């Protein structure tokens, strides 16, 4: 399993399920004795059932701190570093109601073309970073290291953000040609 996007707030979680997730994570961190400092917990939600996948005493990766900043105004990286010296959490106005990190992928083969960032109907691209260019090899998707780049999207709401993610992932950003087998 390789994650290809993160959306904040999650479009699939209504306010009641968001509260269930918050309660489950709070209970987990309390049980572990983690009362302050940064943490990152991933859960799976199945109806009203919350299953913890992993938890760490660190920031989340995959651009999650950027999604927090865009949607809440909290500079999560600064807050995590400042916690150790007693600095309070600073909050500015949220830049967007919803945001997503989308990891760009392509079928295995040799890169033949790389498209520029597209204009989206349902949202806006705030950041664009591709690590491949024509001639590079694309390996089968086996881990996060096999992703080809990322985009950070913002939108007016969770539904629009989900639509922007779908719109971007439907576009062939990186085109490949299969490698001939020797």
PDB file of C-alpha atoms in Angstrom:
ATOM      1  CA  UNK A   1       0.000   0.000   0.000  1.00  0.00           C
ATOM      2  CA  UNK A   2       1.436   3.360  -1.078  1.00  0.00           C
ATOM      3  CA  UNK A   3      -0.459   6.525  -0.198  1.00  0.00           C
ATOM      4  CA  UNK A   4      -1.084   8.753  -3.202  1.00  0.00           C
ATOM      5  CA  UNK A   5      -2.973  11.618  -1.534  1.00  0.00           C
ATOM      6  CA  UNK A   6      -3.937  13.223   1.759  1.00  0.00           C
ATOM      7  CA  UNK A   7      -6.906  15.569   2.071  1.00  0.00           C
ATOM      8  CA  UNK A   8      -7.636  17.889   4.979  1.00  0.00           C
ATOM      9  CA  UNK A   9     -10.233  17.898   6.314  1.00  0.00           C
ATOM     10  CA  UNK A  10     -11.045  14.364   5.146  1.00  0.00           C
ATOM     11  CA  UNK A  11     -14.105  14.575   2.883  1.00  0.00           C
ATOM     12  CA  UNK A  12     -15.352  11.186   4.099  1.00  0.00           C
ATOM     13  CA  UNK A  13     -15.545  12.218   7.770  1.00  0.00           C
ATOM     14  CA  UNK A  14     -18.669  14.005   8.950  1.00  0.00           C
ATOM     15  CA  UNK A  15     -18.400  16.024  12.186  1.00  0.00           C
ATOM     16  CA  UNK A  16     -19.523  13.062  14.321  1.00  0.00           C
ATOM     17  CA  UNK A  17     -16.861  10.766  12.898  1.00  0.00           C
ATOM     18  CA  UNK A  18     -14.259  13.537  13.247  1.00  0.00           C
ATOM     19  CA  UNK A  19     -15.154  13.598  16.952  1.00  0.00           C
ATOM     20  CA  UNK A  20     -14.846   9.789  17.152  1.00  0.00           C
ATOM     21  CA  UNK A  21     -11.372  10.004  15.614  1.00  0.00           C
ATOM     22  CA  UNK A  22     -10.331  12.824  17.970  1.00  0.00           C
ATOM     23  CA  UNK A  23     -11.582  10.862  20.978  1.00  0.00           C
ATOM     24  CA  UNK A  24      -9.835   7.637  19.897  1.00  0.00           C
ATOM     25  CA  UNK A  25      -6.525   9.423  19.272  1.00  0.00           C
ATOM     26  CA  UNK A  26      -6.805  11.295  22.584  1.00  0.00           C
ATOM     27  CA  UNK A  27      -7.458   8.055  24.460  1.00  0.00           C
ATOM     28  CA  UNK A  28      -4.509   6.377  22.722  1.00  0.00           C
ATOM     29  CA  UNK A  29      -2.079   9.203  23.524  1.00  0.00           C
ATOM     30  CA  UNK A  30      -3.327   9.341  27.132  1.00  0.00           C
ATOM     31  CA  UNK A  31      -2.811   5.572  27.465  1.00  0.00           C
ATOM     32  CA  UNK A  32       0.738   5.982  26.153  1.00  0.00           C
ATOM     33  CA  UNK A  33       1.368   8.852  28.578  1.00  0.00           C
ATOM     34  CA  UNK A  34       2.009  11.391  25.822  1.00  0.00           C
ATOM     35  CA  UNK A  35       0.605  14.578  27.310  1.00  0.00           C
ATOM     36  CA  UNK A  36       2.467  17.236  25.336  1.00  0.00           C
ATOM     37  CA  UNK A  37       4.703  17.648  22.318  1.00  0.00           C
ATOM     38  CA  UNK A  38       4.160  16.709  18.696  1.00  0.00           C
ATOM     39  CA  UNK A  39       2.574  13.456  17.614  1.00  0.00           C
ATOM     40  CA  UNK A  40       1.286  11.851  14.454  1.00  0.00           C
ATOM     41  CA  UNK A  41      -1.364   9.145  14.528  1.00  0.00           C
ATOM     42  CA  UNK A  42      -2.913   7.417  11.524  1.00  0.00           C
ATOM     43  CA  UNK A  43      -6.260   5.688  11.818  1.00  0.00           C
ATOM     44  CA  UNK A  44      -8.638   3.786   9.592  1.00  0.00           C
ATOM     45  CA  UNK A  45     -12.340   4.587   9.902  1.00  0.00           C
ATOM     46  CA  UNK A  46     -14.921   1.929   9.090  1.00  0.00           C
ATOM     47  CA  UNK A  47     -18.359   3.270   9.945  1.00  0.00           C
ATOM     48  CA  UNK A  48     -18.090   4.109  13.644  1.00  0.00           C
ATOM     49  CA  UNK A  49     -15.106   1.809  14.196  1.00  0.00           C
ATOM     50  CA  UNK A  50     -11.727   3.562  14.554  1.00  0.00           C
ATOM     51  CA  UNK A  51      -8.611   1.419  14.134  1.00  0.00           C
ATOM     52  CA  UNK A  52      -5.162   2.831  14.897  1.00  0.00           C
ATOM     53  CA  UNK A  53      -2.657   2.054  12.163  1.00  0.00           C
ATOM     54  CA  UNK A  54       0.372   3.787  13.668  1.00  0.00           C
ATOM     55  CA  UNK A  55       1.383   6.517  16.082  1.00  0.00           C
ATOM     56  CA  UNK A  56       4.664   8.368  16.588  1.00  0.00           C
ATOM     57  CA  UNK A  57       6.042  11.247  18.632  1.00  0.00           C
ATOM     58  CA  UNK A  58       6.897  13.244  15.526  1.00  0.00           C
ATOM     59  CA  UNK A  59       5.253  15.302  12.824  1.00  0.00           C
ATOM     60  CA  UNK A  60       3.418  13.524  10.045  1.00  0.00           C
ATOM     61  CA  UNK A  61       5.198  13.288   6.707  1.00  0.00           C
ATOM     62  CA  UNK A  62       3.897  13.551   3.158  1.00  0.00           C
ATOM     63  CA  UNK A  63       3.250  17.292   3.371  1.00  0.00           C
ATOM     64  CA  UNK A  64       0.715  16.955   6.204  1.00  0.00           C
ATOM     65  CA  UNK A  65       2.245  19.939   8.061  1.00  0.00           C
ATOM     66  CA  UNK A  66       1.556  22.046   4.949  1.00  0.00           C
ATOM     67  CA  UNK A  67      -2.080  20.909   4.935  1.00  0.00           C
ATOM     68  CA  UNK A  68      -2.389  21.854   8.620  1.00  0.00           C
ATOM     69  CA  UNK A  69      -0.955  25.321   7.880  1.00  0.00           C
ATOM     70  CA  UNK A  70      -3.223  25.902   4.894  1.00  0.00           C
ATOM     71  CA  UNK A  71      -6.446  24.743   6.568  1.00  0.00           C
ATOM     72  CA  UNK A  72      -5.968  25.869  10.178  1.00  0.00           C
ATOM     73  CA  UNK A  73      -3.347  28.615  10.089  1.00  0.00           C
ATOM     74  CA  UNK A  74      -1.143  26.679  12.544  1.00  0.00           C
ATOM     75  CA  UNK A  75       2.541  26.493  11.564  1.00  0.00           C
ATOM     76  CA  UNK A  76       2.842  22.875  12.741  1.00  0.00           C
ATOM     77  CA  UNK A  77       6.584  22.563  12.134  1.00  0.00           C
ATOM     78  CA  UNK A  78       7.256  25.772  14.115  1.00  0.00           C
ATOM     79  CA  UNK A  79       4.847  24.676  16.860  1.00  0.00           C
ATOM     80  CA  UNK A  80       6.581  21.284  17.174  1.00  0.00           C
ATOM     81  CA  UNK A  81      10.037  22.847  17.384  1.00  0.00           C
ATOM     82  CA  UNK A  82       8.877  25.660  19.677  1.00  0.00           C
ATOM     83  CA  UNK A  83       7.185  23.268  22.100  1.00  0.00           C
ATOM     84  CA  UNK A  84      10.547  22.205  23.521  1.00  0.00           C
ATOM     85  CA  UNK A  85      11.378  25.790  24.541  1.00  0.00           C
ATOM     86  CA  UNK A  86       7.907  26.720  25.737  1.00  0.00           C
ATOM     87  CA  UNK A  87       6.880  28.794  22.740  1.00  0.00           C
ATOM     88  CA  UNK A  88       3.129  28.903  22.275  1.00  0.00           C
ATOM     89  CA  UNK A  89       1.303  27.807  19.179  1.00  0.00           C
ATOM     90  CA  UNK A  90       0.865  30.720  16.800  1.00  0.00           C
ATOM     91  CA  UNK A  91      -2.162  30.699  14.545  1.00  0.00           C
ATOM     92  CA  UNK A  92      -2.872  32.924  11.572  1.00  0.00           C
ATOM     93  CA  UNK A  93      -5.928  32.889   9.361  1.00  0.00           C
ATOM     94  CA  UNK A  94      -6.455  29.692   7.394  1.00  0.00           C
ATOM     95  CA  UNK A  95      -5.550  30.154   3.737  1.00  0.00           C
ATOM     96  CA  UNK A  96      -8.135  27.672   2.489  1.00  0.00           C
ATOM     97  CA  UNK A  97     -11.118  25.634   3.655  1.00  0.00           C
ATOM     98  CA  UNK A  98      -9.592  22.421   2.290  1.00  0.00           C
ATOM     99  CA  UNK A  99      -6.232  21.258   0.967  1.00  0.00           C
ATOM    100  CA  UNK A 100      -4.657  18.092  -0.381  1.00  0.00           C
ATOM    101  CA  UNK A 101      -1.257  16.648  -1.122  1.00  0.00           C
ATOM    102  CA  UNK A 102      -1.329  14.561  -4.306  1.00  0.00           C
ATOM    103  CA  UNK A 103       1.580  12.308  -5.189  1.00  0.00           C
ATOM    104  CA  UNK A 104       2.178  11.929  -8.895  1.00  0.00           C
ATOM    105  CA  UNK A 105       2.656   8.475 -10.391  1.00  0.00           C
ATOM    106  CA  UNK A 106       2.960   6.844 -13.804  1.00  0.00           C
ATOM    107  CA  UNK A 107       3.156   3.321 -15.202  1.00  0.00           C
ATOM    108  CA  UNK A 108       6.605   1.714 -15.141  1.00  0.00           C
ATOM    109  CA  UNK A 109       8.800   2.482 -18.127  1.00  0.00           C
ATOM    110  CA  UNK A 110      10.897   5.302 -19.533  1.00  0.00           C
ATOM    111  CA  UNK A 111       9.600   8.890 -19.137  1.00  0.00           C
ATOM    112  CA  UNK A 112       8.713  10.344 -22.536  1.00  0.00           C
ATOM    113  CA  UNK A 113       7.000  13.572 -21.420  1.00  0.00           C
ATOM    114  CA  UNK A 114       6.301  15.648 -18.323  1.00  0.00           C
ATOM    115  CA  UNK A 115       3.355  18.052 -18.377  1.00  0.00           C
ATOM    116  CA  UNK A 116       3.423  21.448 -16.677  1.00  0.00           C
ATOM    117  CA  UNK A 117       1.087  22.152 -13.751  1.00  0.00           C
ATOM    118  CA  UNK A 118      -2.465  22.260 -15.144  1.00  0.00           C
ATOM    119  CA  UNK A 119      -5.175  24.788 -14.358  1.00  0.00           C
ATOM    120  CA  UNK A 120      -7.855  23.007 -12.327  1.00  0.00           C
ATOM    121  CA  UNK A 121     -11.592  23.606 -12.493  1.00  0.00           C
ATOM    122  CA  UNK A 122     -12.300  22.715  -8.846  1.00  0.00           C
ATOM    123  CA  UNK A 123      -9.253  24.031  -7.009  1.00  0.00           C
ATOM    124  CA  UNK A 124      -5.849  25.602  -7.295  1.00  0.00           C
ATOM    125  CA  UNK A 125      -2.309  24.216  -7.308  1.00  0.00           C
ATOM    126  CA  UNK A 126      -0.259  25.849  -4.528  1.00  0.00           C
ATOM    127  CA  UNK A 127       2.922  23.785  -4.915  1.00  0.00           C
ATOM    128  CA  UNK A 128       4.280  21.550  -7.697  1.00  0.00           C
ATOM    129  CA  UNK A 129       7.386  19.394  -7.463  1.00  0.00           C
ATOM    130  CA  UNK A 130       8.348  16.678  -9.938  1.00  0.00           C
ATOM    131  CA  UNK A 131      11.532  14.655  -9.595  1.00  0.00           C
ATOM    132  CA  UNK A 132      11.567  13.087 -13.082  1.00  0.00           C
ATOM    133  CA  UNK A 133      12.245  14.287 -16.598  1.00  0.00           C
ATOM    134  CA  UNK A 134      12.202  12.665 -20.050  1.00  0.00           C
ATOM    135  CA  UNK A 135      14.568   9.725 -20.211  1.00  0.00           C
ATOM    136  CA  UNK A 136      14.276   8.810 -16.524  1.00  0.00           C
ATOM    137  CA  UNK A 137      13.184   5.328 -15.494  1.00  0.00           C
ATOM    138  CA  UNK A 138       9.907   4.843 -13.613  1.00  0.00           C
ATOM    139  CA  UNK A 139       9.885   1.750 -11.431  1.00  0.00           C
ATOM    140  CA  UNK A 140       6.815  -0.212 -10.334  1.00  0.00           C
ATOM    141  CA  UNK A 141       5.060   1.415  -7.360  1.00  0.00           C
ATOM    142  CA  UNK A 142       6.300  -0.519  -4.330  1.00  0.00           C
ATOM    143  CA  UNK A 143       7.018   2.228  -1.772  1.00  0.00           C
ATOM    144  CA  UNK A 144       6.732   5.967  -1.205  1.00  0.00           C
ATOM    145  CA  UNK A 145      10.169   6.333  -2.810  1.00  0.00           C
ATOM    146  CA  UNK A 146       8.622   5.287  -6.145  1.00  0.00           C
ATOM    147  CA  UNK A 147       6.332   8.339  -6.283  1.00  0.00           C
ATOM    148  CA  UNK A 148       7.429  10.826  -8.945  1.00  0.00           C
ATOM    149  CA  UNK A 149       6.567  14.114  -7.320  1.00  0.00           C
ATOM    150  CA  UNK A 150       3.808  15.960  -5.573  1.00  0.00           C
ATOM    151  CA  UNK A 151       1.317  18.770  -5.822  1.00  0.00           C
ATOM    152  CA  UNK A 152      -0.408  20.675  -3.040  1.00  0.00           C
ATOM    153  CA  UNK A 153      -3.960  21.696  -3.932  1.00  0.00           C
ATOM    154  CA  UNK A 154      -6.371  24.079  -2.206  1.00  0.00           C
ATOM    155  CA  UNK A 155     -10.107  24.469  -2.682  1.00  0.00           C
ATOM    156  CA  UNK A 156     -13.152  26.243  -1.261  1.00  0.00           C
ATOM    157  CA  UNK A 157     -14.415  23.117   0.539  1.00  0.00           C
ATOM    158  CA  UNK A 158     -13.909  19.402   1.021  1.00  0.00           C
ATOM    159  CA  UNK A 159     -16.095  18.389  -1.927  1.00  0.00           C
ATOM    160  CA  UNK A 160     -14.302  20.807  -4.258  1.00  0.00           C
ATOM    161  CA  UNK A 161     -10.948  19.584  -2.958  1.00  0.00           C
ATOM    162  CA  UNK A 162     -11.897  15.949  -3.571  1.00  0.00           C
ATOM    163  CA  UNK A 163     -12.977  16.932  -7.088  1.00  0.00           C
ATOM    164  CA  UNK A 164      -9.652  18.744  -7.658  1.00  0.00           C
ATOM    165  CA  UNK A 165      -7.736  15.646  -6.505  1.00  0.00           C
ATOM    166  CA  UNK A 166      -9.776  13.489  -8.898  1.00  0.00           C
ATOM    167  CA  UNK A 167      -9.248  16.006 -11.697  1.00  0.00           C
ATOM    168  CA  UNK A 168      -5.462  16.048 -11.226  1.00  0.00           C
ATOM    169  CA  UNK A 169      -5.060  12.289 -10.805  1.00  0.00           C
ATOM    170  CA  UNK A 170      -7.065  11.704 -14.003  1.00  0.00           C
ATOM    171  CA  UNK A 171      -4.505  13.713 -16.008  1.00  0.00           C
ATOM    172  CA  UNK A 172      -1.370  12.048 -17.396  1.00  0.00           C
ATOM    173  CA  UNK A 173       1.237  14.352 -15.838  1.00  0.00           C
ATOM    174  CA  UNK A 174       4.107  11.936 -16.500  1.00  0.00           C
ATOM    175  CA  UNK A 175       3.924   9.855 -19.689  1.00  0.00           C
ATOM    176  CA  UNK A 176       6.000   6.702 -19.984  1.00  0.00           C
ATOM    177  CA  UNK A 177       6.794   4.143 -22.643  1.00  0.00           C
ATOM    178  CA  UNK A 178       7.230   0.505 -21.616  1.00  0.00           C
ATOM    179  CA  UNK A 179      10.826  -0.684 -21.521  1.00  0.00           C
ATOM    180  CA  UNK A 180      11.584  -3.436 -24.046  1.00  0.00           C
ATOM    181  CA  UNK A 181      12.378  -6.681 -22.283  1.00  0.00           C
ATOM    182  CA  UNK A 182      15.835  -7.988 -22.929  1.00  0.00           C
TER     183      UNK A 182
END
